[in-house]
Short mmCIF file of C-alpha atoms in Angstrom, two decimals:
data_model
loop_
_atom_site.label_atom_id
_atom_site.label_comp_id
_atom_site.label_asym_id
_atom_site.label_seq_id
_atom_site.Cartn_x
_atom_site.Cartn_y
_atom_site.Cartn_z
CA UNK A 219 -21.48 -16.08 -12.92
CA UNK A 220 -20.19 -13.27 -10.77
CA UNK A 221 -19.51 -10.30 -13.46
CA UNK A 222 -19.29 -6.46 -12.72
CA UNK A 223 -20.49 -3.57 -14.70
CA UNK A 224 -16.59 -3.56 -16.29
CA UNK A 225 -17.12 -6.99 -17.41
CA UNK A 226 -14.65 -8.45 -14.94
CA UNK A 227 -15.86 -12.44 -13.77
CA UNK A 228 -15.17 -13.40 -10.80
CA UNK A 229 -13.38 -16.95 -10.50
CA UNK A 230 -11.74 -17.19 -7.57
CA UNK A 231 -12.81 -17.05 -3.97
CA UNK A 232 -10.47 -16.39 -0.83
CA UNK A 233 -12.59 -17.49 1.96
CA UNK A 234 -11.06 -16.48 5.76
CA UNK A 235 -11.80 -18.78 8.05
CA UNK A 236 -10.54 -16.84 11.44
CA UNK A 237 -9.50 -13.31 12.01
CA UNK A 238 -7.39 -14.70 14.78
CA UNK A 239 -3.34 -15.04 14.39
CA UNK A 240 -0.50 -16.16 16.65
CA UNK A 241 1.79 -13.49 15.06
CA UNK A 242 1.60 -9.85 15.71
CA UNK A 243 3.39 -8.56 12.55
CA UNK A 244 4.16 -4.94 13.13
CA UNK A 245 2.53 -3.88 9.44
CA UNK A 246 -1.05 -6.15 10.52
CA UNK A 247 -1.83 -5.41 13.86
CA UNK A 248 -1.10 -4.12 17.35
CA UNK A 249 1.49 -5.95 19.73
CA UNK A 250 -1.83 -6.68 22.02
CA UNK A 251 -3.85 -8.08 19.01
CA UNK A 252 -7.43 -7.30 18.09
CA UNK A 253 -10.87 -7.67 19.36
CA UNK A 254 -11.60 -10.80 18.07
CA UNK A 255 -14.82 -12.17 16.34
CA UNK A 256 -17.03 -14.01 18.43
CA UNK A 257 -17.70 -17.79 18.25
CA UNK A 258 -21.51 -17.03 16.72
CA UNK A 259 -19.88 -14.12 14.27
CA UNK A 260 -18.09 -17.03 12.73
CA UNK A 261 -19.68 -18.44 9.95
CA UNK A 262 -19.84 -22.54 10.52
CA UNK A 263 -17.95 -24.94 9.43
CA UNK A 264 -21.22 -25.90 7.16
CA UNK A 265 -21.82 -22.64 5.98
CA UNK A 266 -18.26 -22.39 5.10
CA UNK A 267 -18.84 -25.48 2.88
CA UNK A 268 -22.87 -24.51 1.69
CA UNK A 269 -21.48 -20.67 0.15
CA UNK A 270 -18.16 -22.32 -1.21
CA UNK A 271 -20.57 -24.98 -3.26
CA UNK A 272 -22.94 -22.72 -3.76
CA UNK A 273 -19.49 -20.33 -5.51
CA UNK A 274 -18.23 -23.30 -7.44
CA UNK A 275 -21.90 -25.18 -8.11
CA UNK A 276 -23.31 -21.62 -9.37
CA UNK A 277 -21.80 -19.12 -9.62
CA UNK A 278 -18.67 -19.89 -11.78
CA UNK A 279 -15.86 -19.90 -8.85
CA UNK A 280 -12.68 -22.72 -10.22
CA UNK A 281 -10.03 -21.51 -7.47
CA UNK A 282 -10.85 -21.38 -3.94
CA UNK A 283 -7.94 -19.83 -1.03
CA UNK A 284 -8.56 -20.12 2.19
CA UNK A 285 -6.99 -17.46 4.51
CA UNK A 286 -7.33 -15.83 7.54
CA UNK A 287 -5.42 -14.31 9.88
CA UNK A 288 -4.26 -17.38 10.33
CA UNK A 289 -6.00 -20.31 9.09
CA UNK A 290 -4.56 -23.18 10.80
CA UNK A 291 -5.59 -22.26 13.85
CA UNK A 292 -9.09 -23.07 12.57
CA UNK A 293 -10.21 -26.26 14.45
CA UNK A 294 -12.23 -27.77 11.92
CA UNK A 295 -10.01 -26.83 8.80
CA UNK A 296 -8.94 -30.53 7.23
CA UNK A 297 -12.81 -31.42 7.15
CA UNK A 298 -13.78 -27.75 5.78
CA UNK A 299 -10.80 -28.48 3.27
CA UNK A 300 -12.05 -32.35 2.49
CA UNK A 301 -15.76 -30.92 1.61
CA UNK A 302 -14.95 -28.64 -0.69
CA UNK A 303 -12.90 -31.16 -2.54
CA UNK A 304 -15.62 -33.19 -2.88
CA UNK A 305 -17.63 -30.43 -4.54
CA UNK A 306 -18.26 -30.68 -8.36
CA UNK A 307 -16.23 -29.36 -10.48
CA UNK A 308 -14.01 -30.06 -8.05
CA UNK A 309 -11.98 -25.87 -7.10
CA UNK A 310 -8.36 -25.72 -7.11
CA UNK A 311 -7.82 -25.66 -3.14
CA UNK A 312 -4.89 -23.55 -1.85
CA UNK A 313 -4.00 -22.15 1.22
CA UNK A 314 -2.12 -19.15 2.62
CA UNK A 315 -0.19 -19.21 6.31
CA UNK A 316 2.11 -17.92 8.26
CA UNK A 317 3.67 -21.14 8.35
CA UNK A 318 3.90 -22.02 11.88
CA UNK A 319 1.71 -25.22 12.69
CA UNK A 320 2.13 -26.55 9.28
CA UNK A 321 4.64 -28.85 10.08
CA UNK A 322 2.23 -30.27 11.94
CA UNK A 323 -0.71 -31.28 9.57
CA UNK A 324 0.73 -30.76 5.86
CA UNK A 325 0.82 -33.83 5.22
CA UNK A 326 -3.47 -33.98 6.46
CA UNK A 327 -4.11 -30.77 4.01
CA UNK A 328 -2.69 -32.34 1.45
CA UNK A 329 -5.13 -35.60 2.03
CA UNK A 330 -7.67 -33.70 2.23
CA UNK A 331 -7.59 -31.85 -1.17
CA UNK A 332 -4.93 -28.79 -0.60
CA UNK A 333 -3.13 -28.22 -3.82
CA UNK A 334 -0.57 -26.01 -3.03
CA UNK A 335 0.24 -23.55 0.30
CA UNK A 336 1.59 -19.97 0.13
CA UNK A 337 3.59 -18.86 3.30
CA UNK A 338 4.58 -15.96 4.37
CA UNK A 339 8.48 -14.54 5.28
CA UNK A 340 9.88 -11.58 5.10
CA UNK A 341 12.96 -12.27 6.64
CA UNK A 342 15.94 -14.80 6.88
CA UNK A 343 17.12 -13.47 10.37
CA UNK A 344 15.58 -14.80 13.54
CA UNK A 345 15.67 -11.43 15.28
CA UNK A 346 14.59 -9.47 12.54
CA UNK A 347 11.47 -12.14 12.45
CA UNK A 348 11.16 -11.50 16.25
CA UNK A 349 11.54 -7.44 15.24
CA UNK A 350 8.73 -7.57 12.61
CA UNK A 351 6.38 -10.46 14.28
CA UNK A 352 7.00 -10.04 17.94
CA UNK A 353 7.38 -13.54 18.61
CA UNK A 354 9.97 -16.18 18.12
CA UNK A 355 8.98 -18.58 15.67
CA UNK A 356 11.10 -18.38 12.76
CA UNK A 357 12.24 -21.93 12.99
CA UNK A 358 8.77 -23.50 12.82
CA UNK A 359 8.18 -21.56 9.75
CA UNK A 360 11.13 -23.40 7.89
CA UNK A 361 10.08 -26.54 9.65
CA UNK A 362 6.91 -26.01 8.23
CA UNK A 363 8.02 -25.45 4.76
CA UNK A 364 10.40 -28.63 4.69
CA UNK A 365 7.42 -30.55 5.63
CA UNK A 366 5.29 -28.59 2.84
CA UNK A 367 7.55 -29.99 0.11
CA UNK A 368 7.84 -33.14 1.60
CA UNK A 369 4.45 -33.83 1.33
CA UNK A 370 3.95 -32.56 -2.28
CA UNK A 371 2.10 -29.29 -1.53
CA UNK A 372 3.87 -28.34 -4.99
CA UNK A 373 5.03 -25.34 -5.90
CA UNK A 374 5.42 -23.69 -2.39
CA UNK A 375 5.00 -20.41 -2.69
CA UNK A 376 6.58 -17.57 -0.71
CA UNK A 377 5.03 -13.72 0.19
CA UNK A 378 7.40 -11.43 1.80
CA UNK A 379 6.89 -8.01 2.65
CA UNK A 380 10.03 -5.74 2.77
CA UNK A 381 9.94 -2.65 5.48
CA UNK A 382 12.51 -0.08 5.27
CA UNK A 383 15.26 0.17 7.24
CA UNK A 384 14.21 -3.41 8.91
CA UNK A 385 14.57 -6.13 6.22
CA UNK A 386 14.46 -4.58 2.78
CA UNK A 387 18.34 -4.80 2.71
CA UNK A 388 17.71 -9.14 2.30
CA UNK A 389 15.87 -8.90 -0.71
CA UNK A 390 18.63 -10.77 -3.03
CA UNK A 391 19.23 -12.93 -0.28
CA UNK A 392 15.47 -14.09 0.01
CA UNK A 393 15.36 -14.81 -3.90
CA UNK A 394 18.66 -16.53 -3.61
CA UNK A 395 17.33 -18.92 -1.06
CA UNK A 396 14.06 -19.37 -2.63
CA UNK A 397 16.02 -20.35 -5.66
CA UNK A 398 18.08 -22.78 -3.51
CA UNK A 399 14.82 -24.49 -2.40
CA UNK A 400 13.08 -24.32 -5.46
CA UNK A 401 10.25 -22.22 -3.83
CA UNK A 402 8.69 -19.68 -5.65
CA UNK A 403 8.96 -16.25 -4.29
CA UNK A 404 6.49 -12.80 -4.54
CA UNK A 405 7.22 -9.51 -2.84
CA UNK A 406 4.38 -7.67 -1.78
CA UNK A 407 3.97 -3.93 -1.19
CA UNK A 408 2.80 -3.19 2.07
CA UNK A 409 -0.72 -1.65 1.78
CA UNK A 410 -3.00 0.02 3.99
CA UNK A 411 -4.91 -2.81 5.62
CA UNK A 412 -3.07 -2.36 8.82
CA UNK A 413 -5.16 -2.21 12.33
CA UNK A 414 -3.31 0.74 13.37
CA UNK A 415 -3.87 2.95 10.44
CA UNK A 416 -0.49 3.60 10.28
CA UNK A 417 0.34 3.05 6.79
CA UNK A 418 2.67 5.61 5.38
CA UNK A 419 3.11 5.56 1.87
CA UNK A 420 6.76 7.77 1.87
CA UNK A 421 7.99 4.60 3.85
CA UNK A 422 6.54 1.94 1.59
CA UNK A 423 9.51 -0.09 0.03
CA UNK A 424 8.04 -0.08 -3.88
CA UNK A 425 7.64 -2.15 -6.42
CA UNK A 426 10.71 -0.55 -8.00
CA UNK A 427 12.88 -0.60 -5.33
CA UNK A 428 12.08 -3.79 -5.26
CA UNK A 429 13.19 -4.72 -8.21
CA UNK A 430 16.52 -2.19 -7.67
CA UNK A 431 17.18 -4.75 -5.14
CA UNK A 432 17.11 -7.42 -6.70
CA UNK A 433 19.06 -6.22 -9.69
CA UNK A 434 22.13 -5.71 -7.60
CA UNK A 435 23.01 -9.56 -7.98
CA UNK A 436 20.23 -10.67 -10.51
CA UNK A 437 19.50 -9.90 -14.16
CA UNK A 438 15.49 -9.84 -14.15
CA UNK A 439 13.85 -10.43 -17.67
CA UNK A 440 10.01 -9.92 -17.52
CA UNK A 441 7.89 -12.56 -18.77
CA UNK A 442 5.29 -11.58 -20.99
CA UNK A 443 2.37 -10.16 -20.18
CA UNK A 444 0.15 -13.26 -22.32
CA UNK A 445 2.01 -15.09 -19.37
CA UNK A 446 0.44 -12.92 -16.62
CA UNK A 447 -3.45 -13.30 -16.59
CA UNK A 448 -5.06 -12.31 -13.83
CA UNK A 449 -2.47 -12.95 -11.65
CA UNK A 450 -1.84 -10.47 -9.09
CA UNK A 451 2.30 -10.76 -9.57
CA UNK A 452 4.58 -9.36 -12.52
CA UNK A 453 6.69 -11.96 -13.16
CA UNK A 454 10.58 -11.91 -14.35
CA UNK A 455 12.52 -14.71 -15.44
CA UNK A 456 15.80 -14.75 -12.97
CA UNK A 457 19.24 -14.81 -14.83
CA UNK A 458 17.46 -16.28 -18.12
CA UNK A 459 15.32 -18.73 -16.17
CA UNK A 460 14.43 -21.12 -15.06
CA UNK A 461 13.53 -19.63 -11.80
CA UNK A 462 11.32 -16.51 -11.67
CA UNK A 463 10.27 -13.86 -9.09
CA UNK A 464 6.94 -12.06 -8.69
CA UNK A 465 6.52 -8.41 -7.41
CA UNK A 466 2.61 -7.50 -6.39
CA UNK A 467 3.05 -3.86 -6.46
CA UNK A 468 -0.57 -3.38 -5.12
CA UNK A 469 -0.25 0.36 -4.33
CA UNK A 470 2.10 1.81 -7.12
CA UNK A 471 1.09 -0.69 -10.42
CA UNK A 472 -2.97 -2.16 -9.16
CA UNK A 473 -4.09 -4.44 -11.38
CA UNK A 474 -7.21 -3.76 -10.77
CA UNK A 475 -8.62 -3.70 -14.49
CA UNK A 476 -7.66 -8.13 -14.30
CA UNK A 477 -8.75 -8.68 -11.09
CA UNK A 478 -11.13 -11.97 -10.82
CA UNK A 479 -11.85 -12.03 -6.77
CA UNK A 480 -14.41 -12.63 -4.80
CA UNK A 481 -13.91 -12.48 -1.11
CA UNK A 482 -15.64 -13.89 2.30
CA UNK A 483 -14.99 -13.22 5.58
CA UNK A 484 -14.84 -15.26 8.33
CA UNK A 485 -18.32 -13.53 9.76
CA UNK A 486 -20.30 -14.35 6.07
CA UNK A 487 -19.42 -10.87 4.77
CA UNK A 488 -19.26 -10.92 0.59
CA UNK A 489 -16.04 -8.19 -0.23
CA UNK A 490 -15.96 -7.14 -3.97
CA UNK A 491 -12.51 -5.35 -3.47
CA UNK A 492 -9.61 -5.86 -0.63
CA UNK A 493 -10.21 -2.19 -0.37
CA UNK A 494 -13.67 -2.02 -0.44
CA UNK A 495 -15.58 0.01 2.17
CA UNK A 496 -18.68 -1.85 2.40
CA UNK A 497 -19.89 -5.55 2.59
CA UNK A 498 -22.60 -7.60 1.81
CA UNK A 499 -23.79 -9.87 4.82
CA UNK A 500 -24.76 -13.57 3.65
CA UNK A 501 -24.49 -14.93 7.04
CA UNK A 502 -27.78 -13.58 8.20
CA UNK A 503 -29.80 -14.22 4.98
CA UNK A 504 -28.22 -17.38 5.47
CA UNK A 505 -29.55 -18.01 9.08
CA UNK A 506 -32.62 -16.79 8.34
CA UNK A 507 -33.27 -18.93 6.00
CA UNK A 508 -32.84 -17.64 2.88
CA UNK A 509 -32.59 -20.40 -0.37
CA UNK A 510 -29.21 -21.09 -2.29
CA UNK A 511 -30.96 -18.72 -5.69
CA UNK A 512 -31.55 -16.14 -2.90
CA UNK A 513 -27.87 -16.39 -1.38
CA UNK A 514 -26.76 -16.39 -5.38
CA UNK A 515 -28.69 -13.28 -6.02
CA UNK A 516 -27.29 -11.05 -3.08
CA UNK A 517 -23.43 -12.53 -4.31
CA UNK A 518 -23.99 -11.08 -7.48
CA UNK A 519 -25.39 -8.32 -6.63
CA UNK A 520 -22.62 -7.63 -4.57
CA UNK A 521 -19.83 -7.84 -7.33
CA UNK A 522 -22.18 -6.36 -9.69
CA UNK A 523 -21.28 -3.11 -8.10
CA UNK A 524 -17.70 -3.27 -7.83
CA UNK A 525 -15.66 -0.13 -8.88
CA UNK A 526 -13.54 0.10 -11.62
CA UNK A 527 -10.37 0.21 -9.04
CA UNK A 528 -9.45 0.31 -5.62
CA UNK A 529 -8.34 4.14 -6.07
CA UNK A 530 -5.35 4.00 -3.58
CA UNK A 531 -4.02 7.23 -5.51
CA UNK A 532 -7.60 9.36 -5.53
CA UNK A 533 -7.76 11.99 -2.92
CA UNK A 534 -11.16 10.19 -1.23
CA UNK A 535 -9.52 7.16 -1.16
CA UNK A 536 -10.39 5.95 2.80
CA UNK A 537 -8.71 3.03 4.55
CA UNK A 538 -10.95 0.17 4.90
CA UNK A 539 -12.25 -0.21 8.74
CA UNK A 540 -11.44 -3.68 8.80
CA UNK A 541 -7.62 -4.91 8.80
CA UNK A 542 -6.20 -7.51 6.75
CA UNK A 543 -7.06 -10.27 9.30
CA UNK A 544 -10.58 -9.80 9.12
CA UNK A 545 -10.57 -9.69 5.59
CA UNK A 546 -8.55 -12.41 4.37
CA UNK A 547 -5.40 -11.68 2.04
#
């Protein structure tokens, strides 16, 4: 098992696969992108498979998410996918995107063992997608979640991050849609895993606001907290139900004291914590040969010393060096 010194158990992995992405959102990265990882920094498509068996086969992992930046762009991500499904106990597979390729092969994910797909969209409007993404590619995002349905990746799930003064003032309209489409939506606070370092926490649209917004056309009833988990979303039941909408107010309500991740990047790093500050490299115990108990003992090791929360609100709380698309979301 993966456990911490707060008796937390770690039982589900998001593994990125790339720390490349074909947006350029303006609350990830620079306009210009990043320096990306090398081909070698990557861990192998074997290696991806050998530490997510070794996750589910030892150390008590039952959901795995595979992320990125953007993980379709990963060449060899149907067969990575169609591996791990093999693996016994078989993980719950899921997947998170930006959407745009999935059009493409949803209907190959979903043969090869994906469950279910969360996509991100933050916006109805093509130009405010263009405004927040730099590129013009809303359309293949819908496309893409038309042919998610189709092919049963069941319930699609939906992320959206509001910014002020760009899209915050479509957060009713978002739900509504959702609704329409049966998808399930989540806002997400913006948090300070941008490559700029620009996060600015007076401009953060909260989890309040949030739900302000909503409440303007909704009535919101929150589901009970038995009904919650570990999950990362508060949920509330939308005008009595059946539909619901989840808020992941990561900065102003962590939920820290539930959380049950483990996290690997796409260079073989172990995080214990989206925020942590330090990492625990597999990938070269790994190529040098290191054994499967050996690779166990540095993973638990590594979430044995997790902290009791990320500590967004403590004065000598420090950005993490490495943005979100390095880390995996």
């Amino acid at each position: 098992m993966l456990l911490d010194t707060y008796g937390r158990q770690a039982v589900d992995l998001r593994v990125s696969l790339t720390d490349r992405c074909n947006l350029r959102c303006t609350y990830c990265m620079p306009e210009e992108g990043l320096d990306w990882l090398g081909k070698s920094d990557l861990l192998t498509d074997e290696e991806i498979v050998r530490l997510v068996g070794l996750a589910v086969g030892t150390l008590g992992v039952r959901e795995v998410r595979f992320t990125g930046g953007e993980p379709l762009l990963r060449p060899g991500l149907v067969s990575i996918i169609a591996a791990c499904a093999e693996l016994e106990p078989r993980p719950e597979i899921s997947l998170t995107t930006n959407g745009i390729g999935l059009a493409r092969v949803a209907t190959a994910l979903r043969d090869a063992g994906v469950d279910r797909v969360n996509v991100s969209i933050d916006t109805l409007n093509p130009d405010t997608f263009a405004k927040l993404t730099r590129r013009r590619r809303h359309q293949d995002v819908l496309d893409g979640l038309l042919a998610a349905e189709a092919a049963g990746l069941r319930p699609v799930k939906l992320n959206a991050v509001l910014m002020r003064g760009v899209n915050d003032h479509e957060a009713a309209d978002l739900l509504a849609w959702a609704i329409e489409h049966r998808y399930q939506l989540r806002f997400i606070e913006q948090m300070p895993l941008d490559a700029q370092h620009g996060w600015d926490r007076s401009q953060m649209v909260t989890a309040e606001e949030i739900l302000a917004l909503l409440r303007t056309r909704f009535s919101l009833t929150p589901e009970p907290s038995s009904v919650r988990g570990a999950a990362p979303a508060e949920r509330w039941l939308v005008d009595g139900g059946p539909a619901t909408v989840g808020v992941i107010a990561s900065v102003t309500r962590p939920f820290c004291r539930a959380c049950d991740r483990t996290r690997l990047t796409a260079d073989g790093q172990v995080r214990n914590c989206l925020f942590a500050t330090g990492e625990t490299d597999l990938r070269g115990a790994l190529r040098a040969g290191a054994s499967d108990a050996e690779l166990a003992e540095l993973w638990r090791a590594a979430m044995w010393g997790k902290k009791a929360g990320a500590g967004i609100d403590a004065p000598e709380f420090l950005q993490p060096e490495r943005p979100m698309s390095a880390i995996g979301g």
